XYZ file of C-alpha atoms in Angstrom:
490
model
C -25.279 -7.566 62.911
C -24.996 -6.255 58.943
C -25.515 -9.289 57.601
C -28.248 -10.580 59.871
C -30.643 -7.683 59.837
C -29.357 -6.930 55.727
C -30.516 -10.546 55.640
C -34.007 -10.178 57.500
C -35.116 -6.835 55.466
C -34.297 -8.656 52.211
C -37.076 -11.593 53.006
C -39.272 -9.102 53.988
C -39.738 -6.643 50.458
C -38.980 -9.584 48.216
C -41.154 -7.779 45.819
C -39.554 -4.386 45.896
C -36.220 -6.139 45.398
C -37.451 -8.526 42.730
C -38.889 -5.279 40.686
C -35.350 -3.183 41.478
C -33.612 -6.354 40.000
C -35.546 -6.898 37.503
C -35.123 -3.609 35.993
C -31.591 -3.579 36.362
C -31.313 -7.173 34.823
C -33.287 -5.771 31.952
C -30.769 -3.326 31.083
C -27.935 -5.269 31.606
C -29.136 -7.989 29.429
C -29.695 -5.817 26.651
C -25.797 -4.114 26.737
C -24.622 -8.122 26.520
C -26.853 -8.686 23.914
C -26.154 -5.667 21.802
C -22.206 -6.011 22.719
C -22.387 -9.795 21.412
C -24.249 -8.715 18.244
C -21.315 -6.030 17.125
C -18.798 -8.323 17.813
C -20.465 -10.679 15.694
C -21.110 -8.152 13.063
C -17.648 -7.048 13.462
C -16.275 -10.932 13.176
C -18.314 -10.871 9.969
C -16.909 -7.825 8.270
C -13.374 -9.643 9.140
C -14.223 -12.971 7.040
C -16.051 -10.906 4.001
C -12.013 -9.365 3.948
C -10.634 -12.461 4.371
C -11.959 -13.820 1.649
C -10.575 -11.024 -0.998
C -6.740 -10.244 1.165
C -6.409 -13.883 2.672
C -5.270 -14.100 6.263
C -2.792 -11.859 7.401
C -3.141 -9.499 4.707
C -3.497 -5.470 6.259
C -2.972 -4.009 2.837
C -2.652 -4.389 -0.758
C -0.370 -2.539 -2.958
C -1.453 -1.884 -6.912
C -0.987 0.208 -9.784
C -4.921 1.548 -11.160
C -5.349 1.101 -14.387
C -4.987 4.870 -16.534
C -8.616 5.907 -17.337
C -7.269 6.725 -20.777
C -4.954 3.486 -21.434
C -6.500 1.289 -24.361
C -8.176 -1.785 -23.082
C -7.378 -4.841 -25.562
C -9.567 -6.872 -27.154
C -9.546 -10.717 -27.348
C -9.887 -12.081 -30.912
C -10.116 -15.217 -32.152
C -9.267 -16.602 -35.680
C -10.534 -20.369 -36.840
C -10.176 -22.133 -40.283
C -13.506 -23.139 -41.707
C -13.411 -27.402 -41.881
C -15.330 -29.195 -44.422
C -19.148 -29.628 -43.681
C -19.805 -33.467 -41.595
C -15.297 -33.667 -40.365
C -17.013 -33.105 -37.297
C -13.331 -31.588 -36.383
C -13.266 -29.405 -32.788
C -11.391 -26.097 -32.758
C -10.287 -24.313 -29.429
C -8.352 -21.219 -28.586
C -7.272 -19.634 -25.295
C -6.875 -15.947 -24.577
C -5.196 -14.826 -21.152
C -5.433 -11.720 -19.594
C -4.444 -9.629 -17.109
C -7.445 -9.094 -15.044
C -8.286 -5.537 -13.032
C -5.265 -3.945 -12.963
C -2.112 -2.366 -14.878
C 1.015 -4.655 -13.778
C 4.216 -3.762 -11.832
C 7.576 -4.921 -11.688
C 8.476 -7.653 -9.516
C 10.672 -5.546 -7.912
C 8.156 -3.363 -6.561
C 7.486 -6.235 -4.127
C 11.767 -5.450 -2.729
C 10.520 -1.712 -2.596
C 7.575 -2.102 -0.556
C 9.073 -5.030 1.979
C 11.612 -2.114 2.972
C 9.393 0.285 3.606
C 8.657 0.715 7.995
C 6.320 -0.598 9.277
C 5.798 -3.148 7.165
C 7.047 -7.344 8.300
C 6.201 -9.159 4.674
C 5.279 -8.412 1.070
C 4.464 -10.437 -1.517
C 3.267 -10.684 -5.131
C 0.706 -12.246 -7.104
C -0.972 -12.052 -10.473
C -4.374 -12.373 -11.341
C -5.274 -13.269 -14.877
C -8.662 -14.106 -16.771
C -8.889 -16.545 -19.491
C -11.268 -16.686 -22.279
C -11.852 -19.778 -24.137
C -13.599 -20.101 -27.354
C -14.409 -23.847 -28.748
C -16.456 -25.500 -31.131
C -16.879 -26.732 -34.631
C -16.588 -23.889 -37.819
C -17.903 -25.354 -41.021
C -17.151 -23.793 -44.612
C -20.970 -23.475 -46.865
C -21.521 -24.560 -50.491
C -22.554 -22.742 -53.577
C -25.413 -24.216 -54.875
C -26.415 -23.025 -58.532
C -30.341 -22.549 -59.195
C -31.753 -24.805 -61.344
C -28.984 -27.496 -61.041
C -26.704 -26.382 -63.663
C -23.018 -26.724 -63.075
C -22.578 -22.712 -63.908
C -21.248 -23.576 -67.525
C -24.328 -25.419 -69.893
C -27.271 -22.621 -70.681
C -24.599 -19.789 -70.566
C -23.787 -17.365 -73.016
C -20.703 -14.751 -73.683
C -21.142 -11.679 -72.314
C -19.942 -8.404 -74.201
C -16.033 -8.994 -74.890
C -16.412 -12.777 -74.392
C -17.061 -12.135 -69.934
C -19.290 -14.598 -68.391
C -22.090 -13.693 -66.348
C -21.910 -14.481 -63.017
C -23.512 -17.528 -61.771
C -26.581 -17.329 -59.880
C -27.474 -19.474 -56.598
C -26.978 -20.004 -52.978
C -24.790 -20.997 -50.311
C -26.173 -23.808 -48.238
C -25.181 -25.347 -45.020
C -21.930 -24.122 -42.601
C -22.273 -22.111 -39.431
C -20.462 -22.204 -36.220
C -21.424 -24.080 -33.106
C -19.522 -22.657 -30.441
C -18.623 -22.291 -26.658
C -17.521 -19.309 -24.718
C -16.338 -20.501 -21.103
C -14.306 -17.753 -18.958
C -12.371 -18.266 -15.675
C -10.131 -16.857 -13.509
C -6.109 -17.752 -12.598
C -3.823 -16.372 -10.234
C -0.432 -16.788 -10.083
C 0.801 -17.483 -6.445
C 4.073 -16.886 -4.962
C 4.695 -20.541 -3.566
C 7.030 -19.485 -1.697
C 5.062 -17.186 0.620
C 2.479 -19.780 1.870
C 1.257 -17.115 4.320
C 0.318 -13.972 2.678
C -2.235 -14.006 -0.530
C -5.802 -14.897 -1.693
C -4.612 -18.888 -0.894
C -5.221 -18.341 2.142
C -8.421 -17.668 2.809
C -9.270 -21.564 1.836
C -8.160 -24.268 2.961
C -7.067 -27.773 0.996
C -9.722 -30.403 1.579
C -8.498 -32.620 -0.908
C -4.665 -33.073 -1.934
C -1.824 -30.781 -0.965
C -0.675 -27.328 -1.294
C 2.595 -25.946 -3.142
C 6.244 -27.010 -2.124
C 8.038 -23.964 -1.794
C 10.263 -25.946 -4.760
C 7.369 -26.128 -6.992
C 8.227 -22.009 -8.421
C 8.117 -23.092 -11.715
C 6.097 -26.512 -11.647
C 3.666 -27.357 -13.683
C 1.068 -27.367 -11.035
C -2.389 -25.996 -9.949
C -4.943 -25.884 -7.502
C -8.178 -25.769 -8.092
C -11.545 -23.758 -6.475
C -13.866 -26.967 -5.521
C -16.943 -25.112 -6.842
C -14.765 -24.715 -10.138
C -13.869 -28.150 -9.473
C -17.328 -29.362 -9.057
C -18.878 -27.868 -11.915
C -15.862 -29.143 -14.219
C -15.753 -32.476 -12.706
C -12.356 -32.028 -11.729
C -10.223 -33.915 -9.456
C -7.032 -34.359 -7.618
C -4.512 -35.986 -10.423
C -6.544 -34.753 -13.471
C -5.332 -32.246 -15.552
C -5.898 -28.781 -17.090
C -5.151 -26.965 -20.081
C -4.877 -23.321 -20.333
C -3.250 -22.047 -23.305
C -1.642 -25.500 -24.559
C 0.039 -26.038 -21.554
C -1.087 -28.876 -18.806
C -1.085 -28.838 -15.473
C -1.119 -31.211 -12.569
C -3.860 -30.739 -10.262
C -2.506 -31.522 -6.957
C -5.261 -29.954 -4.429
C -8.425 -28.941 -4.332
C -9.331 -25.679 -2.350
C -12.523 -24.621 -0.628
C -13.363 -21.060 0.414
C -13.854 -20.442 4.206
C -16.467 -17.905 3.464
C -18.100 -16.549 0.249
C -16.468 -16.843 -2.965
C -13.032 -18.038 -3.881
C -10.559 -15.413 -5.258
C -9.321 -17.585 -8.379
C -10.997 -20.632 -9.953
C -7.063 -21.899 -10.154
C -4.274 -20.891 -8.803
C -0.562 -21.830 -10.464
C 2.611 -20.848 -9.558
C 3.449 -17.023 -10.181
C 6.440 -18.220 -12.929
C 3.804 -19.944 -14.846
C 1.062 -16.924 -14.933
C 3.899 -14.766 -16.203
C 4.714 -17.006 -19.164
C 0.981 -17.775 -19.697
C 0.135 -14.101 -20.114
C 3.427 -12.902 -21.345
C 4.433 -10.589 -18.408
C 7.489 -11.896 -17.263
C 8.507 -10.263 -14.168
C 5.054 -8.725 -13.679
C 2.746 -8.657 -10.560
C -0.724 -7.243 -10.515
C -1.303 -6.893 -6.671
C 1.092 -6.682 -3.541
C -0.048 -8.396 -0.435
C 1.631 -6.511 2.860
C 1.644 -7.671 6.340
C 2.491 -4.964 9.103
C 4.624 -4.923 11.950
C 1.761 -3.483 14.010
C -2.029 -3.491 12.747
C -2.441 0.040 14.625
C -0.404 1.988 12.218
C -1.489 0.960 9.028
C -2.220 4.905 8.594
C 1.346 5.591 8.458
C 2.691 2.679 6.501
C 0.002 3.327 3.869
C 1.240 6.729 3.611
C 5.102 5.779 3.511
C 4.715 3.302 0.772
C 2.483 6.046 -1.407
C 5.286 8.806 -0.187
C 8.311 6.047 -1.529
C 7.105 4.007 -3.953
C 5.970 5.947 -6.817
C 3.008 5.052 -9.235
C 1.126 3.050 -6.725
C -2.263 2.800 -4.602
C -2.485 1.461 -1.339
C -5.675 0.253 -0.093
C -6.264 -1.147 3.865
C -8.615 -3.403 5.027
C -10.340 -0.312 6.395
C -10.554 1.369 3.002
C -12.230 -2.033 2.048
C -14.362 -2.214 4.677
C -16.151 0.808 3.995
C -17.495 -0.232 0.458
C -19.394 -2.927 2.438
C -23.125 -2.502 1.935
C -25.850 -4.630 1.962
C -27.560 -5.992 4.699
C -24.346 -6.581 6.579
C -23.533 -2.508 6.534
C -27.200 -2.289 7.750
C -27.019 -3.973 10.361
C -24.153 -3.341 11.773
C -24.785 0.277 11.754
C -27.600 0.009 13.522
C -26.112 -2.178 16.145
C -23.440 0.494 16.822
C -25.361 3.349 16.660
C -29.122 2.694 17.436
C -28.426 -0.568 19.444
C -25.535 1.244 21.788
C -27.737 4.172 22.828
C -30.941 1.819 23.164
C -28.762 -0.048 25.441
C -27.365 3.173 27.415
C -31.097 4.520 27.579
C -32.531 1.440 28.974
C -29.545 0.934 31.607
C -29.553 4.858 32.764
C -33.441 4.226 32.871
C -33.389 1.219 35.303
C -30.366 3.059 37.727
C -33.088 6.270 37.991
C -35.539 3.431 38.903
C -33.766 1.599 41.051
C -32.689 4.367 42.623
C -36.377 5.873 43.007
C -37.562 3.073 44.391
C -34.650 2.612 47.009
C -36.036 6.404 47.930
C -39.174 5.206 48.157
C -38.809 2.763 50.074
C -36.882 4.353 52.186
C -39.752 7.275 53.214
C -41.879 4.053 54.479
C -39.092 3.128 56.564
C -39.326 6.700 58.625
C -40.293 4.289 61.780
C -37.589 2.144 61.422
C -34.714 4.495 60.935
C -35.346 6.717 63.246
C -35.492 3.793 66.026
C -32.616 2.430 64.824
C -30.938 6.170 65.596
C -32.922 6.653 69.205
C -31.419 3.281 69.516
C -27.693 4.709 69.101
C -27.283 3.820 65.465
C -25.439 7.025 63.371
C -26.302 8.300 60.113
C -22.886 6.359 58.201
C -24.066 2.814 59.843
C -27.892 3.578 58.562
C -26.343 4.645 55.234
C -23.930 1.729 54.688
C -27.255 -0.499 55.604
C -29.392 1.295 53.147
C -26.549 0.636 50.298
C -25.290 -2.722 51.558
C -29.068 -3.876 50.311
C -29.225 -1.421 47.251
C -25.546 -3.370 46.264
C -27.027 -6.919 47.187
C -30.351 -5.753 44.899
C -28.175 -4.680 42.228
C -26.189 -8.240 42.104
C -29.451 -9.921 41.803
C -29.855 -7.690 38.980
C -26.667 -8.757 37.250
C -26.811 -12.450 37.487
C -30.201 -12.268 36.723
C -29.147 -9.882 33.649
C -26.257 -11.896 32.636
C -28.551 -15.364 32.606
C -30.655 -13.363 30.228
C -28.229 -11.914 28.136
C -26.365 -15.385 27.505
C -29.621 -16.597 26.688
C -30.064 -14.127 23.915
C -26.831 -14.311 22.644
C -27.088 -18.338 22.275
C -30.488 -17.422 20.589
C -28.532 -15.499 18.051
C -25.748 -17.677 16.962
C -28.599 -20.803 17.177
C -30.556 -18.985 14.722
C -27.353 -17.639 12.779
C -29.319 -15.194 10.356
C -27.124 -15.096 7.028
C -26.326 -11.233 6.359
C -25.180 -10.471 2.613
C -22.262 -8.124 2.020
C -21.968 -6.265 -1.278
C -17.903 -5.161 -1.850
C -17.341 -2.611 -4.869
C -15.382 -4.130 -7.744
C -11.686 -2.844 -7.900
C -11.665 -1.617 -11.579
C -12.731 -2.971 -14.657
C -11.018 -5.999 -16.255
C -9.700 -6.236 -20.058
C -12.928 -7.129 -21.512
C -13.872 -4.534 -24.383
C -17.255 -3.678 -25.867
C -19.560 -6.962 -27.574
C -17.597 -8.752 -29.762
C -18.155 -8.531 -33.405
C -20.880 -10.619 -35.533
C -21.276 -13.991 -34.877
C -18.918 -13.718 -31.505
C -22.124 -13.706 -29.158
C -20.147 -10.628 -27.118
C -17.097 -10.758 -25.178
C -17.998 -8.242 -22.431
C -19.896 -10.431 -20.307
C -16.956 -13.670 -19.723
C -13.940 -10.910 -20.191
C -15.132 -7.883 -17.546
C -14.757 -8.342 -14.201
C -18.170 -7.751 -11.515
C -18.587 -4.415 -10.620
C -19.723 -5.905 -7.517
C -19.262 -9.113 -5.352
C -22.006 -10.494 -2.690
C -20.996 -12.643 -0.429
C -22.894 -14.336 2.538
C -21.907 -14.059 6.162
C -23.959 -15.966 8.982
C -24.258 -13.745 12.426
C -23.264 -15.104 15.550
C -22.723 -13.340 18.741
C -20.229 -14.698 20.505
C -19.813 -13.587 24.817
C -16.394 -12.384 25.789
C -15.443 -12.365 29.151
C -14.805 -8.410 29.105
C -18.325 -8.262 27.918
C -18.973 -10.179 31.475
C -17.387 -7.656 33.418
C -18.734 -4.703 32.260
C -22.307 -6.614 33.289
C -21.061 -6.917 36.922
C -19.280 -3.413 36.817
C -22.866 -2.142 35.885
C -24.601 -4.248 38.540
C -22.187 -2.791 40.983
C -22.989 0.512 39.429
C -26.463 0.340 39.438
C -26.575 -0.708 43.293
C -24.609 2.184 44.040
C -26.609 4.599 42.510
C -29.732 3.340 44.190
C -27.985 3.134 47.811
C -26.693 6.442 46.799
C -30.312 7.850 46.705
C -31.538 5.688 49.366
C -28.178 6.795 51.562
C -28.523 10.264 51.116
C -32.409 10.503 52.383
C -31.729 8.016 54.984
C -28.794 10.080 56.385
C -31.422 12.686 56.745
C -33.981 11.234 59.096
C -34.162 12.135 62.583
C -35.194 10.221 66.066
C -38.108 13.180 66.166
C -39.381 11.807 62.749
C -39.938 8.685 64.081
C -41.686 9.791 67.008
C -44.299 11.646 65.227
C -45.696 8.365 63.138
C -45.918 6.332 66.285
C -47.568 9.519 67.694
C-alpha cells in the first residue's frame, strides 16, 4: 500500500517534485564540483613540489648560507693570441650553487634520526663558462716612422717617447651558465632525478658511483643539440651521456646530472653535500621529525613540503584559496538553501493536502503511517535530487579537466647562489649566469578529478536533504486532524 499510493502522489505533483529536485540537485552539483576543483588544485600544488624534492621526498635537510660569509667571485685569466691565429680559448668555473655544504656524514646523522625511513645526499653546482677568441693590439707610430729616424736626444741622452696608436685586438667572447647536480646513484628513489623520467637512454647503475657519466635535461639537450652517446665537457673532464631526462611538470632541477663522486672532484668538495633528501616513516608526523633532526643535528635547516608549499603564489595560490574558502561556503550556502526549500515546499504542499490527510485518518490511518508517507516521498524527491545533482556535477567536473586551464605557480628562491656583483671591465657581468632566480614559475594544468568519497557525500546529502523536507512535511502532517478535513469539504 506504501509504494502504490507513494507511487500515485508522485505522478500527480510532478512539478512540485521536479522544482524540490531540482533545487537539491543544484546544490549538490555545486559541492562535487567545488570538491573536484580542490582536489585538483591540491594534485597541482603536489607536482609544482615534485618537481623541486622529486618523488618521495617529505623534507630536505641544508645548511643556509651565513649572511655574513664572503661570496666568491669567478675570474677568468686568458693569454692575448696574435691578431688573424683565429685560436679559441675556454675556461670553466664550478660552483657550489645556493647553499653552504655539509659533510657527507650528515646524511648517517639524519637517516638515524625517528621517524625518518631514507636519507640521501646530493650536490648542486653551477658552472660558468667563458669562451672565445682574445687578440693582443699593435702600436702604430704616427706618421709612419719606425720610432727611431726624426728623433732627437732628450736632456741626458733619454729619448722621447714615441707617439701613436694601438690598432686592432679585442675580445669576442661567450658567457654560457648551467646547472649540475651530483646524484647519489645509488639511491635511485629519493632526489631531484626523480621527478623526470628517461625518454631516451638509461639511468645510473648503482655501480656507476664514480663513472664518468651524465644525464642530461632534454630542454638542455635540445637547445645544445645533445644526444644519447655524445659527450660533455665540464671543467676538462668528459662525460658519457647515457640518458636523456624530461621533466614531468615545469622545469627540470639540473641541466645535468653526474654521479655525486664526480661533482665533488669537479668543485673540489670532496665529501661535501649541499642538500639532504629525507623520506618519513609516516607523512603525518613530519612536525616531529623536522623538529628531532633540528633538536640532533646541529647547524642545519629543515624545510617540509608544507613549508614549501606556502611560498606558492601566483595564480595557483589564488585559486586555490578561493576554492577552499569562498568555493566551500558558496557550496554550504547553496545546499543549506535548497534543504530550507525543499523543506518549505514539502510544508506547503502539505497545507493543500488538509483533505487528504485528514481522510486518510477518518479512514483509520495514524499520525506515524501519514508521517512515514509524507517522508517516504520527501526521501524519493531528494534521490531525484542527487542523481540528478551527481549527472550535473560529473558534467562539470569533465568540463574542467576538458578545458584544463594552465595555473602558474611562483616558488621563492632558496638563497642566493655564488654569483658576486658585475664582473669587471670588459667581463659583460657575472651576476646574471652565476646567481641563482629569486623566483621559479612553473605551469600546472587544472583538472578535477571525481573520487568516489566525493560520490557519497552527494547521496549522503540527497538522503539528507529528503529528510529534512519529510521532516517539515512530517511534523505538520502529524498535526492534522479528521475535523480539519471536514471543514474544507464543508
Amino acid at each position: 500500500m506504501f509504494f502504490t499510493y507513494l507511487r500515485r502522489e508522485l505522478r500527480r505533483r510532478r512539478k512540485a517534485a521536479l522544482v524540490v529536485a531540482s533545487g537539491l540537485a543544484l546544490g549538490i552539483a555545486l559541492v562535487i564540483v567545488v570538491n573536484s576543483v580542490s582536489a585538483g588544485m591540491g594534485k597541482a600544488q603536489e607536482k609544482v613540489l615534485q618537481s623541486l624534492y622529486g618523488l618521495g621526498t617529505d623534507m630536505t635537510v641544508t645548511k643556509a648560507a651565513e649572511a655574513s660569509a664572503a661570496q666568491e667571485r669567478p675570474r677568468f685569466r686568458f693569454d692575448a693570441q696574435e691578431d688573424g691565429s683565429g685560436e679559441e680559448q675556454s675556461t670553466d668555473h664550478v660552483m657550489v650553487q645556493g647553499f653552504q655544504t655539509l659533510a657527507s656524514s650528515t646524511v648517517g646523522e639524519v637517516g638515524e634520526q625517528s621517524g625518518v625511513a631514507d636519507a640521501v645526499g646530493g650536490l648542486s653546482l653551477q658552472v660558468v663558462k667563458v669562451s672565445g677568441e682574445f687578440t693582443r693590439g699593435r702600436f702604430q707610430q704616427d706618421g709612419g716612422q719606425d720610432g727611431r729616424s726624426g728623433q732627437k736626444g732628450g736632456p741626458g741622452g733619454a729619448q722621447p717617447a714615441p707617439e701613436g696608436r694601438v690598432q686592432g685586438g679585442g675580445a669576442d667572447f661567450d658567457v654560457n651558465s648551467y646547472s649540475v647536480y651530483g646524484t647519489d646513484v645509488t639511491e635511485p628513489e629519493l632526489g631531484p632525478l626523480t621527478s623526470s623520467r628517461i625518454t631516451s637512454g638509461r639511468t645510473f647503475k648503482a655501480s656507476e658511483t664514480d663513472a664518468k657519466v651524465a644525464v642530461v635535461d632534454s630542454a638542455h639537450a635540445k637547445e645544445k643539440k645533445l644526444e644519447t652517446g655524445d659527450t660533455v665537457t665540464v671543467k676538462g673532464t668528459k662525460y658519457k651521456i647515457i640518458g636523456i631526462a624530461t621533466a614531468d611538470s615545469g622545469d627540470a632541477a639540473a641541466h645535468l646530472y653526474i654521479p655525486l663522486k664526480q661533482a665533488q672532484e669537479l668543485a673540489d668538495a670532496k665529501g661535501k653535500v649541499t642538500t639532504i633528501y629525507v623520506r618519513a616513516t609516516d607523512s603525518q608526523q613530519l612536525d616531529a621529525v623536522k623538529s628531532g633532526i633540528q633538536k640532533n643535528v646541529a647547524g642545519t635547516t629543515v624545510t617540509t613540503s608544507a613549508d614549501l608549499a606556502d611560498t606558492v603564489s601566483g595564480s595557483l595560490s589564488t585559486a586555490s584559496s578561493l576554492a577552499t574558502g569562498v568555493g566551500k561556503w558558496l557550496s554550504v550556502a547553496v545546499l543549506a538553501a535548497a534543504f530550507l526549500v525543499a523543506g518549505l515546499l514539502t510544508s506547503s504542499a502539505v497545507s493543500r493536502r488538509v483533505r487528504e490527510f485528514g481522510t486518510l485518518k477518518a479512514l483509520g490511518w495514524t499520525s506515524g503511517r501519514v508521517t512515514r508517507q509524507v517522508v517516504g516521498e520527501a526521501v524519493v524527491h531528494g534521490l531525484v535530487g542527487g542523481a540528478l545533482g551527481i549527472a550535473l556535477g560529473l558534467a562539470g567536473a569533465y568540463a574542467v579537466t576538458a578545458v584544463s586551464p594552465t595555473l602558474q605557480a611562483q616558488l621563492g628562491g632558496g638563497g642566493g647562489g655564488a654569483g658576486g656583483p658585475a664582473g669587471g671591465p670588459g667581463g659583460g657581468g657575472m651576476a646574471g649566469p652565476v646567481r641563482q632566480a629569486a623566483t621559479k614559475t612553473l605551469d600546472v594544468a587544472l583538472t578535477a578529478p571525481v573520487s568516489l568519497i566525493t560520490i557519497a557525500l552527494a547521496v549522503g546529502l540527497a538522503v539528507a536533504g529528503g529528510l529534512v523536507a519529510g521532516a517539515f512535511g512530517g511534523w505538520r502532517a502529524s498535526r492534522l486532524r479528521p475535523a480539519d478535513a471536514l471543514r474544507r469539504v464543508a
